[in-house]
Short mmCIF file of C-alpha atoms in Angstrom, two decimals:
data_model
loop_
_atom_site.label_atom_id
_atom_site.label_comp_id
_atom_site.label_asym_id
_atom_site.label_seq_id
_atom_site.Cartn_x
_atom_site.Cartn_y
_atom_site.Cartn_z
CA ARG N 1 -95.19 -55.17 93.61
CA PRO N 2 -94.71 -51.65 92.40
CA VAL N 3 -97.18 -49.92 90.23
CA TYR N 4 -95.90 -48.65 86.97
CA THR N 5 -97.58 -45.84 85.28
CA SER N 6 -96.92 -44.58 81.90
CA GLU N 7 -98.26 -41.18 82.55
CA ILE N 8 -95.91 -38.33 81.63
CA LEU N 9 -95.28 -35.67 84.17
CA LYS N 10 -96.55 -32.48 82.71
CA LYS N 11 -97.01 -30.40 85.76
CA PHE N 12 -94.61 -29.39 88.46
CA LYS N 13 -95.19 -31.58 91.45
CA PRO N 14 -93.07 -31.21 94.55
CA ASP N 15 -93.27 -34.92 95.20
CA ASN N 16 -91.57 -35.86 91.97
CA THR N 17 -88.91 -33.14 91.77
CA LEU N 18 -85.35 -33.35 92.89
CA THR N 19 -84.25 -30.44 95.06
CA PHE N 20 -80.86 -29.30 96.20
CA ARG N 21 -80.01 -26.92 99.00
CA VAL N 22 -76.84 -24.87 99.06
CA GLY N 23 -75.80 -22.97 102.14
CA ILE N 24 -73.16 -20.27 102.40
CA SER N 25 -72.03 -18.95 105.71
CA VAL N 26 -70.54 -15.46 105.61
CA PRO N 27 -68.86 -14.21 108.75
CA LEU N 28 -70.00 -10.74 109.72
CA VAL N 29 -67.25 -8.50 111.00
CA GLY N 30 -68.28 -6.88 114.21
CA ASN N 31 -66.93 -5.78 117.54
CA TYR N 32 -66.58 -9.31 118.79
CA ASN N 33 -62.75 -9.20 118.57
CA LEU N 34 -61.83 -6.76 121.33
CA ASN N 35 -58.11 -7.50 121.24
CA ARG N 36 -57.85 -6.55 117.58
CA ASN N 37 -59.88 -3.38 118.15
CA ASN N 38 -57.73 -2.38 121.11
CA ALA N 39 -54.57 -2.99 119.06
CA ASN N 40 -55.93 -0.82 116.24
CA LEU N 41 -56.82 1.89 118.73
CA GLN N 42 -53.36 1.78 120.31
CA GLN N 43 -51.78 1.94 116.86
CA TYR N 44 -53.88 5.00 116.03
CA TYR N 45 -52.91 6.72 119.30
CA ALA N 46 -49.26 5.90 118.68
CA LEU N 47 -49.51 7.46 115.22
CA LEU N 48 -51.10 10.59 116.68
CA ASN N 49 -48.39 10.82 119.35
CA TRP N 50 -45.69 10.42 116.72
CA GLN N 51 -47.22 13.12 114.52
CA GLY N 52 -47.50 15.44 117.53
CA ALA N 53 -43.87 14.79 118.42
CA GLN N 54 -42.84 15.57 114.83
CA VAL N 55 -44.69 18.91 114.93
CA ILE N 56 -43.10 19.81 118.27
CA GLN N 57 -39.64 18.81 117.00
CA ASN N 58 -40.04 20.88 113.82
CA LYS N 59 -41.09 23.93 115.86
CA THR N 60 -38.19 23.40 118.25
CA ILE N 61 -35.75 23.22 115.34
CA ALA N 62 -37.18 26.40 113.82
CA LEU N 63 -36.88 28.24 117.14
CA GLN N 64 -33.33 26.98 117.63
CA GLU N 65 -32.36 28.10 114.11
CA SER N 66 -33.71 31.59 114.77
CA LYS N 67 -31.87 31.70 118.13
CA LEU N 68 -28.65 30.66 116.40
CA ASN N 69 -29.10 33.37 113.75
CA ASN N 70 -29.74 35.98 116.46
CA ASP N 71 -26.65 34.85 118.39
CA ILE N 72 -24.52 35.11 115.25
CA LYS N 73 -25.84 38.61 114.55
CA GLN N 74 -25.13 39.63 118.14
CA TYR N 75 -21.59 38.22 117.93
CA ASN N 76 -20.92 40.10 114.67
CA ALA N 77 -22.26 43.32 116.18
CA LEU N 78 -20.02 42.93 119.24
CA GLU N 79 -17.02 42.28 117.01
CA GLU N 80 -17.75 45.49 115.09
CA ILE N 81 -18.04 47.39 118.37
CA HIS N 82 -14.76 45.86 119.52
CA LYS N 83 -13.01 46.84 116.28
CA LYS N 84 -14.33 50.41 116.35
CA SER N 85 -13.78 50.83 120.07
CA ILE N 86 -11.93 53.92 121.14
CA VAL N 87 -10.45 52.02 124.09
CA SER N 88 -8.16 49.96 121.85
CA ARG N 89 -7.02 53.06 119.95
CA LEU N 90 -6.28 54.92 123.18
CA LEU N 91 -4.22 52.03 124.53
CA ASP N 92 -2.33 51.65 121.24
CA ASP N 93 -1.44 55.37 120.96
CA GLU N 94 1.90 56.03 122.70
CA ASN N 95 1.35 59.81 123.03
CA ILE N 96 -1.90 59.33 124.94
CA ARG N 97 -0.35 56.62 127.13
CA ALA N 98 2.47 58.96 128.03
CA GLN N 99 0.03 61.70 129.04
CA SER N 100 -2.28 59.38 131.02
CA THR N 101 -1.87 58.33 134.61
CA ALA N 102 -1.44 54.70 135.60
CA LEU N 103 -4.99 54.58 136.98
CA GLU N 104 -6.43 55.77 133.65
CA ILE N 105 -4.41 53.18 131.74
CA ILE N 106 -5.61 50.44 134.08
CA ASP N 107 -9.21 51.61 133.63
CA LEU N 108 -8.77 51.47 129.83
CA GLN N 109 -7.29 47.96 130.05
CA ILE N 110 -10.20 46.85 132.25
CA ALA N 111 -12.67 48.25 129.73
CA LYS N 112 -10.84 46.46 126.91
CA LYS N 113 -10.91 43.16 128.81
CA LYS N 114 -14.64 43.58 129.51
CA LEU N 115 -15.25 43.98 125.77
CA GLU N 116 -13.17 40.86 125.09
CA ILE N 117 -15.08 38.87 127.74
CA THR N 118 -18.40 40.00 126.27
CA SER N 119 -17.21 38.92 122.82
CA ILE N 120 -16.06 35.53 124.14
CA ASN N 121 -19.40 34.99 125.92
CA SER N 122 -21.22 35.81 122.70
CA ALA N 123 -19.07 33.32 120.78
CA ASN N 124 -19.83 30.74 123.48
CA ASN N 125 -23.57 31.39 123.00
CA VAL N 126 -23.19 30.79 119.25
CA VAL N 127 -21.43 27.47 119.84
CA GLN N 128 -24.01 26.31 122.40
CA SER N 129 -26.89 27.26 120.11
CA TYR N 130 -25.27 25.38 117.25
CA ILE N 131 -24.77 22.26 119.38
CA LEU N 132 -28.41 22.38 120.54
CA LEU N 133 -29.53 22.75 116.93
CA LEU N 134 -27.49 19.70 115.91
CA GLU N 135 -28.91 17.76 118.84
CA ASN N 136 -32.50 18.73 117.97
CA LYS N 137 -31.99 17.72 114.35
CA GLY N 138 -30.56 14.38 115.45
CA LEU N 139 -27.20 15.02 113.81
CA LEU N 140 -25.21 14.98 117.04
CA LYS N 141 -24.05 11.51 117.98
CA TYR N 142 -22.95 10.59 121.45
CA ASP N 143 -20.37 7.93 122.10
CA LEU N 144 -20.50 6.81 125.69
CA ARG N 145 -16.88 5.66 125.58
CA HIS N 146 -15.67 9.13 124.61
CA LYS N 147 -16.97 12.31 126.16
CA TYR N 148 -16.57 14.89 123.44
CA LEU N 149 -18.81 17.48 125.02
CA LEU N 150 -18.28 18.08 128.71
CA GLU N 151 -20.23 20.56 130.75
CA ASN N 152 -18.28 22.55 133.30
#
């Protein structure tokens, strides 16, 4: 038979108290997931490579733009030389042609043709520089079915 006591609990006694225990488990993030760390590292390296490629492309575009500007200036200078050339005036003047020998006329025509070839080569340099600039900027589209730009 149980013993009943009428005594009131006035003091804290561990025998007569009700206790609860709550546990929380918190995962600690560490280097235990090597695959995730390797993926993050590869992503970081890819970002660095992309940024490096962007810097190189921007510098290449700037160099190509300056080359194009120099080629245009050279072409304009050659055109001015061609316009002011005395060779063209000598060949156009009938009095001088009548007084010149055939060998002198041929030499003047050769000199005129050399100036024209130099001017054409300079124009070709301008076009090639412009095409390279478009290609570096990504504005030049290639269609494999059609060959718009053929190299000789």
